[in-house]
PDB file of C-alpha atoms and ligand atoms in Angstrom:
ATOM      1  CA  MET A   1       0.284  -0.213  -0.080  1.00  0.00           C
ATOM      2  CA  SER A   2       1.632   2.938  -0.690  1.00  0.00           C
ATOM      3  CA  HIS A   3       0.322   6.600  -0.514  1.00  0.00           C
ATOM      4  CA  HIS A   4       2.018   9.020  -3.159  1.00  0.00           C
ATOM      5  CA  HIS A   5       0.071   7.786  -5.860  1.00  0.00           C
ATOM      6  CA  HIS A   6      -3.597   9.239  -5.775  1.00  0.00           C
ATOM      7  CA  SER A   7      -5.026   7.235  -2.072  1.00  0.00           C
ATOM      8  CA  GLU A   8      -9.354   7.359  -2.411  1.00  0.00           C
ATOM      9  CA  GLN A   9      -9.295   7.215   0.700  1.00  0.00           C
ATOM     10  CA  ALA A  10      -7.331   8.907   4.229  1.00  0.00           C
ATOM     11  CA  ASP A  11      -5.052   6.746   5.839  1.00  0.00           C
ATOM     12  CA  PRO A  12      -7.624   5.330   8.542  1.00  0.00           C
ATOM     13  CA  ALA A  13      -3.779   6.492  10.940  1.00  0.00           C
ATOM     14  CA  TRP A  14      -4.602   9.962   9.554  1.00  0.00           C
ATOM     15  CA  THR A  15      -8.255  10.061   9.888  1.00  0.00           C
ATOM     16  CA  ALA A  16      -7.869   8.429  13.433  1.00  0.00           C
ATOM     17  CA  VAL A  17      -6.028  11.421  14.508  1.00  0.00           C
ATOM     18  CA  ASP A  18      -8.563  14.499  13.053  1.00  0.00           C
ATOM     19  CA  ALA A  19     -11.281  12.097  14.967  1.00  0.00           C
ATOM     20  CA  TYR A  20      -8.884  12.594  18.156  1.00  0.00           C
ATOM     21  CA  VAL A  21      -7.671  16.455  17.256  1.00  0.00           C
ATOM     22  CA  GLU A  22     -12.037  17.507  17.714  1.00  0.00           C
ATOM     23  CA  SER A  23     -11.903  15.390  20.587  1.00  0.00           C
ATOM     24  CA  LEU A  24      -9.068  16.584  21.903  1.00  0.00           C
ATOM     25  CA  LEU A  25     -10.344  20.576  20.824  1.00  0.00           C
ATOM     26  CA  ILE A  26     -13.384  21.079  19.174  1.00  0.00           C
ATOM     27  CA  PRO A  27     -16.410  20.463  21.539  1.00  0.00           C
ATOM     28  CA  ALA A  28     -19.979  19.570  19.941  1.00  0.00           C
ATOM     29  CA  ASP A  29     -20.777  22.084  17.311  1.00  0.00           C
ATOM     30  CA  PRO A  30     -24.111  21.931  16.861  1.00  0.00           C
ATOM     31  CA  ALA A  31     -24.829  24.883  14.091  1.00  0.00           C
ATOM     32  CA  LEU A  32     -21.519  23.503  12.351  1.00  0.00           C
ATOM     33  CA  GLU A  33     -22.820  19.764  12.130  1.00  0.00           C
ATOM     34  CA  MET A  34     -26.306  20.878  10.912  1.00  0.00           C
ATOM     35  CA  ALA A  35     -24.863  22.738   7.769  1.00  0.00           C
ATOM     36  CA  GLN A  36     -22.713  19.492   7.369  1.00  0.00           C
ATOM     37  CA  ARG A  37     -25.999  17.762   7.147  1.00  0.00           C
ATOM     38  CA  ASP A  38     -27.661  19.642   4.668  1.00  0.00           C
ATOM     39  CA  ALA A  39     -24.042  19.934   3.148  1.00  0.00           C
ATOM     40  CA  ASP A  40     -24.997  16.347   1.887  1.00  0.00           C
ATOM     41  CA  ALA A  41     -28.649  16.067   1.952  1.00  0.00           C
ATOM     42  CA  ALA A  42     -28.300  18.882  -0.692  1.00  0.00           C
ATOM     43  CA  GLY A  43     -25.827  16.840  -2.809  1.00  0.00           C
ATOM     44  CA  MET A  44     -22.462  18.593  -2.517  1.00  0.00           C
ATOM     45  CA  PRO A  45     -19.348  17.209  -2.381  1.00  0.00           C
ATOM     46  CA  PRO A  46     -17.372  16.644   1.257  1.00  0.00           C
ATOM     47  CA  ILE A  47     -14.066  19.207   0.477  1.00  0.00           C
ATOM     48  CA  ALA A  48     -15.120  21.341   2.852  1.00  0.00           C
ATOM     49  CA  VAL A  49     -11.485  22.455   5.689  1.00  0.00           C
ATOM     50  CA  SER A  50     -12.054  20.099   8.388  1.00  0.00           C
ATOM     51  CA  PRO A  51     -12.373  21.370  12.281  1.00  0.00           C
ATOM     52  CA  ALA A  52      -9.433  21.309  12.703  1.00  0.00           C
ATOM     53  CA  GLN A  53      -9.131  23.192   9.775  1.00  0.00           C
ATOM     54  CA  GLY A  54     -12.565  25.350  10.322  1.00  0.00           C
ATOM     55  CA  LYS A  55     -10.897  26.110  14.369  1.00  0.00           C
ATOM     56  CA  MET A  56      -7.656  27.616  12.678  1.00  0.00           C
ATOM     57  CA  LEU A  57      -9.021  29.474  10.343  1.00  0.00           C
ATOM     58  CA  MET A  58     -11.007  30.759  12.921  1.00  0.00           C
ATOM     59  CA  LEU A  59      -7.757  31.307  14.868  1.00  0.00           C
ATOM     60  CA  LEU A  60      -5.925  33.494  12.740  1.00  0.00           C
ATOM     61  CA  ALA A  61      -8.802  36.476  12.578  1.00  0.00           C
ATOM     62  CA  MET A  62      -8.419  35.836  15.675  1.00  0.00           C
ATOM     63  CA  ALA A  63      -4.880  36.901  16.097  1.00  0.00           C
ATOM     64  CA  LEU A  64      -5.051  39.414  12.749  1.00  0.00           C
ATOM     65  CA  ARG A  65      -8.773  41.311  15.284  1.00  0.00           C
ATOM     66  CA  ALA A  66      -9.464  40.937  12.398  1.00  0.00           C
ATOM     67  CA  GLU A  67     -12.272  42.503  11.001  1.00  0.00           C
ATOM     68  CA  ARG A  68     -13.076  42.615   7.153  1.00  0.00           C
ATOM     69  CA  VAL A  69     -12.236  39.225   6.645  1.00  0.00           C
ATOM     70  CA  LEU A  70     -12.638  37.790   2.635  1.00  0.00           C
ATOM     71  CA  GLU A  71     -13.141  34.089   0.912  1.00  0.00           C
ATOM     72  CA  ILE A  72     -13.415  32.413  -2.675  1.00  0.00           C
ATOM     73  CA  GLY A  73     -15.762  30.225  -2.324  1.00  0.00           C
ATOM     74  CA  THR A  74     -18.127  29.413  -0.254  1.00  0.00           C
ATOM     75  CA  LEU A  75     -19.523  26.161  -0.612  1.00  0.00           C
ATOM     76  CA  ALA A  76     -21.949  25.462   2.248  1.00  0.00           C
ATOM     77  CA  GLY A  77     -21.095  27.798   4.406  1.00  0.00           C
ATOM     78  CA  CYS A  78     -18.415  25.984   6.205  1.00  0.00           C
ATOM     79  CA  SER A  79     -15.402  27.294   6.854  1.00  0.00           C
ATOM     80  CA  THR A  80     -17.512  30.471   6.714  1.00  0.00           C
ATOM     81  CA  ILE A  81     -18.750  30.252   9.596  1.00  0.00           C
ATOM     82  CA  TRP A  82     -15.601  28.931  11.286  1.00  0.00           C
ATOM     83  CA  LEU A  83     -14.719  32.892   9.973  1.00  0.00           C
ATOM     84  CA  GLY A  84     -17.733  34.124  11.407  1.00  0.00           C
ATOM     85  CA  ARG A  85     -16.911  33.387  14.175  1.00  0.00           C
ATOM     86  CA  GLY A  86     -13.470  33.833  14.295  1.00  0.00           C
ATOM     87  CA  VAL A  87     -14.768  38.382  13.317  1.00  0.00           C
ATOM     88  CA  ALA A  88     -17.981  38.256  15.202  1.00  0.00           C
ATOM     89  CA  ALA A  89     -16.163  39.646  19.170  1.00  0.00           C
ATOM     90  CA  ARG A  90     -14.967  42.668  16.699  1.00  0.00           C
ATOM     91  CA  ASN A  91     -18.493  43.144  15.185  1.00  0.00           C
ATOM     92  CA  GLY A  92     -15.706  41.837  11.530  1.00  0.00           C
ATOM     93  CA  ARG A  93     -17.246  41.702   8.695  1.00  0.00           C
ATOM     94  CA  VAL A  94     -17.155  38.315   6.274  1.00  0.00           C
ATOM     95  CA  VAL A  95     -17.865  37.974   2.471  1.00  0.00           C
ATOM     96  CA  THR A  96     -17.704  35.173   0.620  1.00  0.00           C
ATOM     97  CA  LEU A  97     -18.321  35.011  -2.546  1.00  0.00           C
ATOM     98  CA  GLU A  98     -19.572  32.028  -4.592  1.00  0.00           C
ATOM     99  CA  HIS A  99     -21.152  30.689  -8.288  1.00  0.00           C
ATOM    100  CA  ASP A 100     -23.638  28.293  -7.094  1.00  0.00           C
ATOM    101  CA  PRO A 101     -27.432  29.550  -6.416  1.00  0.00           C
ATOM    102  CA  THR A 102     -27.803  26.062  -4.703  1.00  0.00           C
ATOM    103  CA  HIS A 103     -24.129  26.668  -2.400  1.00  0.00           C
ATOM    104  CA  ALA A 104     -25.139  29.693  -2.080  1.00  0.00           C
ATOM    105  CA  ARG A 105     -29.527  28.930  -0.988  1.00  0.00           C
ATOM    106  CA  VAL A 106     -28.093  27.042   1.550  1.00  0.00           C
ATOM    107  CA  ALA A 107     -25.062  28.465   2.586  1.00  0.00           C
ATOM    108  CA  ARG A 108     -26.368  31.599   3.738  1.00  0.00           C
ATOM    109  CA  ALA A 109     -29.307  29.425   5.581  1.00  0.00           C
ATOM    110  CA  ASN A 110     -26.417  27.550   7.576  1.00  0.00           C
ATOM    111  CA  ILE A 111     -25.641  31.096   7.970  1.00  0.00           C
ATOM    112  CA  GLU A 112     -28.940  32.523   9.923  1.00  0.00           C
ATOM    113  CA  ARG A 113     -29.075  29.151  12.092  1.00  0.00           C
ATOM    114  CA  ALA A 114     -24.682  29.522  13.163  1.00  0.00           C
ATOM    115  CA  GLY A 115     -26.661  33.218  14.083  1.00  0.00           C
ATOM    116  CA  LEU A 116     -23.824  34.540  11.662  1.00  0.00           C
ATOM    117  CA  ALA A 117     -26.500  36.556   9.406  1.00  0.00           C
ATOM    118  CA  GLY A 118     -25.504  39.488  10.456  1.00  0.00           C
ATOM    119  CA  THR A 119     -21.776  38.956  10.128  1.00  0.00           C
ATOM    120  CA  VAL A 120     -21.606  37.386   6.448  1.00  0.00           C
ATOM    121  CA  GLU A 121     -22.697  38.047   3.409  1.00  0.00           C
ATOM    122  CA  VAL A 122     -22.787  35.400   0.878  1.00  0.00           C
ATOM    123  CA  VAL A 123     -21.757  36.441  -3.185  1.00  0.00           C
ATOM    124  CA  GLU A 124     -23.642  35.640  -5.482  1.00  0.00           C
ATOM    125  CA  GLY A 125     -21.373  35.055  -8.624  1.00  0.00           C
ATOM    126  CA  THR A 126     -18.304  34.467 -10.725  1.00  0.00           C
ATOM    127  CA  ALA A 127     -15.432  35.114  -7.903  1.00  0.00           C
ATOM    128  CA  LEU A 128     -13.529  36.819 -10.994  1.00  0.00           C
ATOM    129  CA  GLU A 129     -17.089  38.894 -11.857  1.00  0.00           C
ATOM    130  CA  THR A 130     -17.582  39.933  -8.310  1.00  0.00           C
ATOM    131  CA  LEU A 131     -14.220  40.440  -6.718  1.00  0.00           C
ATOM    132  CA  PRO A 132     -13.423  43.718  -9.370  1.00  0.00           C
ATOM    133  CA  LYS A 133     -17.094  44.563  -6.799  1.00  0.00           C
ATOM    134  CA  ILE A 134     -16.426  43.917  -4.182  1.00  0.00           C
ATOM    135  CA  GLY A 135     -13.661  46.734  -4.418  1.00  0.00           C
ATOM    136  CA  GLU A 136     -15.198  49.463  -5.257  1.00  0.00           C
ATOM    137  CA  ARG A 137     -18.274  49.208  -3.049  1.00  0.00           C
ATOM    138  CA  GLY A 138     -15.277  49.920  -0.716  1.00  0.00           C
ATOM    139  CA  ILE A 139     -15.561  46.694   1.762  1.00  0.00           C
ATOM    140  CA  GLY A 140     -12.331  46.354   1.739  1.00  0.00           C
ATOM    141  CA  PRO A 141      -8.911  46.752   2.422  1.00  0.00           C
ATOM    142  CA  PHE A 142      -9.103  42.540   4.247  1.00  0.00           C
ATOM    143  CA  ASP A 143      -7.794  40.976   7.076  1.00  0.00           C
ATOM    144  CA  LEU A 144      -7.309  38.234   6.181  1.00  0.00           C
ATOM    145  CA  VAL A 145      -8.556  36.341   2.416  1.00  0.00           C
ATOM    146  CA  PHE A 146      -8.730  32.046   2.305  1.00  0.00           C
ATOM    147  CA  ILE A 147      -8.986  31.219  -1.447  1.00  0.00           C
ATOM    148  CA  ASP A 148     -11.447  27.947  -1.687  1.00  0.00           C
ATOM    149  CA  ALA A 149     -13.119  27.955  -4.952  1.00  0.00           C
ATOM    150  CA  ASP A 150     -11.931  26.973  -8.377  1.00  0.00           C
ATOM    151  CA  LYS A 151      -7.963  25.535  -8.728  1.00  0.00           C
ATOM    152  CA  GLU A 152      -8.480  26.446 -12.562  1.00  0.00           C
ATOM    153  CA  HIS A 153      -8.179  30.546 -11.316  1.00  0.00           C
ATOM    154  CA  TYR A 154      -6.530  30.786  -8.368  1.00  0.00           C
ATOM    155  CA  ALA A 155      -3.341  32.861  -9.611  1.00  0.00           C
ATOM    156  CA  ALA A 156      -6.484  35.180 -10.182  1.00  0.00           C
ATOM    157  CA  TYR A 157      -7.788  35.257  -7.164  1.00  0.00           C
ATOM    158  CA  LEU A 158      -3.815  35.502  -5.867  1.00  0.00           C
ATOM    159  CA  ASP A 159      -3.282  39.091  -7.645  1.00  0.00           C
ATOM    160  CA  TRP A 160      -7.232  40.292  -6.086  1.00  0.00           C
ATOM    161  CA  SER A 161      -6.629  39.082  -2.636  1.00  0.00           C
ATOM    162  CA  ILE A 162      -2.989  41.140  -2.321  1.00  0.00           C
ATOM    163  CA  ARG A 163      -5.388  43.952  -4.330  1.00  0.00           C
ATOM    164  CA  LEU A 164      -7.277  44.276  -2.120  1.00  0.00           C
ATOM    165  CA  SER A 165      -5.435  43.726   1.062  1.00  0.00           C
ATOM    166  CA  ARG A 166      -4.638  45.858   3.170  1.00  0.00           C
ATOM    167  CA  ARG A 167      -0.244  45.883   4.742  1.00  0.00           C
ATOM    168  CA  GLY A 168       0.595  43.234   7.129  1.00  0.00           C
ATOM    169  CA  ALA A 169      -2.998  40.826   5.984  1.00  0.00           C
ATOM    170  CA  VAL A 170      -3.090  37.637   6.008  1.00  0.00           C
ATOM    171  CA  ILE A 171      -3.636  34.823   2.560  1.00  0.00           C
ATOM    172  CA  ILE A 172      -4.660  32.125   2.662  1.00  0.00           C
ATOM    173  CA  ALA A 173      -4.864  29.356  -0.167  1.00  0.00           C
ATOM    174  CA  ASP A 174      -6.544  25.784   0.076  1.00  0.00           C
ATOM    175  CA  ASN A 175      -5.823  22.045  -2.052  1.00  0.00           C
ATOM    176  CA  VAL A 176      -2.162  23.654  -3.145  1.00  0.00           C
ATOM    177  CA  VAL A 177      -0.540  20.294  -2.840  1.00  0.00           C
ATOM    178  CA  ARG A 178      -3.764  18.217  -4.224  1.00  0.00           C
ATOM    179  CA  GLU A 179      -1.701  14.344  -2.904  1.00  0.00           C
ATOM    180  CA  GLY A 180       1.488  15.823  -4.655  1.00  0.00           C
ATOM    181  CA  ALA A 181       0.037  16.309  -8.170  1.00  0.00           C
ATOM    182  CA  VAL A 182       1.307  19.561  -8.290  1.00  0.00           C
ATOM    183  CA  LEU A 183       4.875  18.458  -8.444  1.00  0.00           C
ATOM    184  CA  ASP A 184       3.903  16.911 -12.229  1.00  0.00           C
ATOM    185  CA  GLU A 185       4.050  19.184 -14.439  1.00  0.00           C
ATOM    186  CA  THR A 186       2.749  17.171 -17.432  1.00  0.00           C
ATOM    187  CA  HIS A 187      -0.787  15.989 -14.639  1.00  0.00           C
ATOM    188  CA  THR A 188      -3.936  16.253 -16.876  1.00  0.00           C
ATOM    189  CA  ASP A 189      -5.998  17.422 -14.081  1.00  0.00           C
ATOM    190  CA  PRO A 190      -6.822  21.645 -14.403  1.00  0.00           C
ATOM    191  CA  ARG A 191      -7.086  21.177 -10.319  1.00  0.00           C
ATOM    192  CA  ALA A 192      -4.074  20.499 -10.226  1.00  0.00           C
ATOM    193  CA  GLN A 193      -2.913  22.961 -12.789  1.00  0.00           C
ATOM    194  CA  GLY A 194      -4.532  25.628 -11.716  1.00  0.00           C
ATOM    195  CA  ALA A 195      -2.659  24.793  -7.834  1.00  0.00           C
ATOM    196  CA  ARG A 196       1.094  24.659  -9.640  1.00  0.00           C
ATOM    197  CA  ALA A 197       0.023  28.049 -11.334  1.00  0.00           C
ATOM    198  CA  PHE A 198      -0.448  29.373  -7.924  1.00  0.00           C
ATOM    199  CA  ASN A 199       1.920  27.720  -6.381  1.00  0.00           C
ATOM    200  CA  ALA A 200       4.929  29.804  -9.265  1.00  0.00           C
ATOM    201  CA  ALA A 201       2.833  32.920  -8.679  1.00  0.00           C
ATOM    202  CA  LEU A 202       2.917  32.743  -4.983  1.00  0.00           C
ATOM    203  CA  ALA A 203       6.585  32.099  -4.968  1.00  0.00           C
ATOM    204  CA  ARG A 204       6.930  35.228  -7.733  1.00  0.00           C
ATOM    205  CA  ASP A 205       4.925  37.546  -6.498  1.00  0.00           C
ATOM    206  CA  PRO A 206       7.041  40.034  -4.634  1.00  0.00           C
ATOM    207  CA  ARG A 207       4.207  42.044  -2.985  1.00  0.00           C
ATOM    208  CA  VAL A 208       3.982  38.484  -0.333  1.00  0.00           C
ATOM    209  CA  GLU A 209       6.190  37.081   1.414  1.00  0.00           C
ATOM    210  CA  ALA A 210       4.930  33.043   0.978  1.00  0.00           C
ATOM    211  CA  THR A 211       5.138  29.888   2.116  1.00  0.00           C
ATOM    212  CA  ILE A 212       3.209  26.112   1.908  1.00  0.00           C
ATOM    213  CA  VAL A 213       2.724  23.246   4.331  1.00  0.00           C
ATOM    214  CA  GLN A 214       1.228  20.475   3.645  1.00  0.00           C
ATOM    215  CA  THR A 215      -1.137  18.315   5.732  1.00  0.00           C
ATOM    216  CA  VAL A 216      -2.723  14.790   6.205  1.00  0.00           C
ATOM    217  CA  GLY A 217      -6.327  14.234   7.698  1.00  0.00           C
ATOM    218  CA  CYS A 218      -9.503  13.123   6.341  1.00  0.00           C
ATOM    219  CA  LYS A 219      -9.060  14.839   4.213  1.00  0.00           C
ATOM    220  CA  LYS A 220      -6.354  12.577   3.282  1.00  0.00           C
ATOM    221  CA  TRP A 221      -3.137  14.723   1.346  1.00  0.00           C
ATOM    222  CA  ASP A 222      -3.216  17.957   0.654  1.00  0.00           C
ATOM    223  CA  GLY A 223      -1.739  21.989   2.176  1.00  0.00           C
ATOM    224  CA  PHE A 224      -2.125  25.440   2.729  1.00  0.00           C
ATOM    225  CA  ALA A 225      -0.537  28.216   0.982  1.00  0.00           C
ATOM    226  CA  MET A 226      -0.255  31.434   3.969  1.00  0.00           C
ATOM    227  CA  ALA A 227       1.963  34.881   2.176  1.00  0.00           C
ATOM    228  CA  VAL A 228       1.561  37.880   3.735  1.00  0.00           C
ATOM    229  CA  VAL A 229       0.728  40.787   2.101  1.00  0.00           C
ATOM    230  CA  LYS A 230       4.256  43.117   2.163  1.00  0.00           C
TER     231      LYS A 230
HETATM  232  N1  LIG B   1     -14.466  27.158   1.169  1.00  0.00           N
HETATM  233  C1  LIG B   1     -15.339  25.819   1.898  1.00  0.00           C
HETATM  234  C2  LIG B   1     -14.880  24.809   0.573  1.00  0.00           C
HETATM  235  C3  LIG B   1     -15.673  25.894  -1.305  1.00  0.00           C
HETATM  236  S1  LIG B   1     -15.643  24.007  -1.936  1.00  0.00           S
HETATM  237  C4  LIG B   1     -16.206  25.699   3.142  1.00  0.00           C
HETATM  238  O1  LIG B   1     -14.151  24.933   3.866  1.00  0.00           O
HETATM  239  O2  LIG B   1     -16.449  24.432   3.997  1.00  0.00           O
HETATM  240  C5  LIG B   1     -15.355  25.591  -3.932  1.00  0.00           C
HETATM  241  C6  LIG B   1     -16.546  26.305  -3.889  1.00  0.00           C
HETATM  242  O3  LIG B   1     -15.950  27.541  -4.339  1.00  0.00           O
HETATM  243  C7  LIG B   1     -18.100  25.539  -4.423  1.00  0.00           C
HETATM  244  O4  LIG B   1     -19.023  25.546  -3.749  1.00  0.00           O
HETATM  245  C8  LIG B   1     -17.284  25.661  -5.823  1.00  0.00           C
HETATM  246  O5  LIG B   1     -19.242  26.491  -5.804  1.00  0.00           O
HETATM  247  C9  LIG B   1     -18.024  27.796  -5.421  1.00  0.00           C
HETATM  248  N2  LIG B   1     -17.085  27.999  -6.979  1.00  0.00           N
HETATM  249  C10 LIG B   1     -16.137  26.796  -8.404  1.00  0.00           C
HETATM  250  N3  LIG B   1     -15.551  27.987  -9.384  1.00  0.00           N
HETATM  251  C11 LIG B   1     -16.138  29.481  -9.080  1.00  0.00           C
HETATM  252  C12 LIG B   1     -15.918  30.382  -9.146  1.00  0.00           C
HETATM  253  N4  LIG B   1     -16.079  30.967 -10.575  1.00  0.00           N
HETATM  254  N5  LIG B   1     -16.237  32.043  -8.540  1.00  0.00           N
HETATM  255  C13 LIG B   1     -16.789  31.059  -7.410  1.00  0.00           C
HETATM  256  N6  LIG B   1     -17.604  30.216  -6.628  1.00  0.00           N
HETATM  257  C14 LIG B   1     -16.623  28.995  -7.292  1.00  0.00           C
HETATM  258  C1  LIG B   2     -11.419  19.770  -3.340  1.00  0.00           C
HETATM  259  C2  LIG B   2     -11.943  20.931  -3.621  1.00  0.00           C
HETATM  260  C3  LIG B   2     -11.288  21.714  -2.778  1.00  0.00           C
HETATM  261  O1  LIG B   2     -11.843  23.142  -1.944  1.00  0.00           O
HETATM  262  C4  LIG B   2     -11.212  20.404  -1.060  1.00  0.00           C
HETATM  263  O2  LIG B   2     -10.920  21.444  -0.753  1.00  0.00           O
HETATM  264  C5  LIG B   2     -10.961  19.560  -1.546  1.00  0.00           C
HETATM  265  C6  LIG B   2     -10.978  19.214  -2.843  1.00  0.00           C
HETATM  266  C7  LIG B   2     -11.036  19.434  -5.440  1.00  0.00           C
HETATM  267  O3  LIG B   2     -11.727  20.033  -6.513  1.00  0.00           O
HETATM  268  O4  LIG B   2     -10.822  18.044  -5.634  1.00  0.00           O
HETATM  269 MG1  LIG B   3     -10.842  22.852  -0.520  1.00  0.00          MG
END
């Protein structure tokens, strides 16, 4: 057995450690559990951040004392709820971009049930069309950005994220390792190519200082990019 070639399932030990982390650090969370249940019921893919990852996003928002957070790619709002919790104490705001109307509808219901309707705005539409309007509406500059939509446009999302952020802002991008597929310059999966192009853009962009951290867990082998806007 090998982890190195497109394993179908997460290694049971990785999943067990995530369960251990949740049992230690993440108490029962009805709002998030119901959000995930309704995502599954709506037929959404099981690709939301894990609770351990989502809590990391909340903690980053808290550590930054973030008041303005941008998310690109809402799905059912699981990561959005964590980000909202990270800004709610300061009456901060999360703007999250989602092009699928069903996803946006389910997310709005999940966000409302989590008590975050006044904190989160779900902006419906293709991110490359809504991002310019975010700038025009003067919602930014953002303290924290979470990039998690279609991997094909990640490099463009990086440019927008930097332009809409303050100095010292943190940009996190999900899924930039993809079980090592980003190593393969001839990979046929456009998501792998998109992540690879994002990573290259991140490396050469003089406006940020960045790293990539690999992760294993219930979401298999993947990784986050982290950038600070200079
Ligand atoms: N951040 C979520 C998961 C996002 S999954 C979580 O962790 O809970 C990716 C989402 O991006 C999907 O809902 C998909 O519909 C959305 N998406 C894909 N392409 C998009 C685009 N061009 N503009 C906006 N949203 C897009
Ligand atoms: C995929 C997308 C995600 O945002 C994620 O966290 C995992 C997988 C995907 O499109 O394959
Ligand atoms: Mg993701």
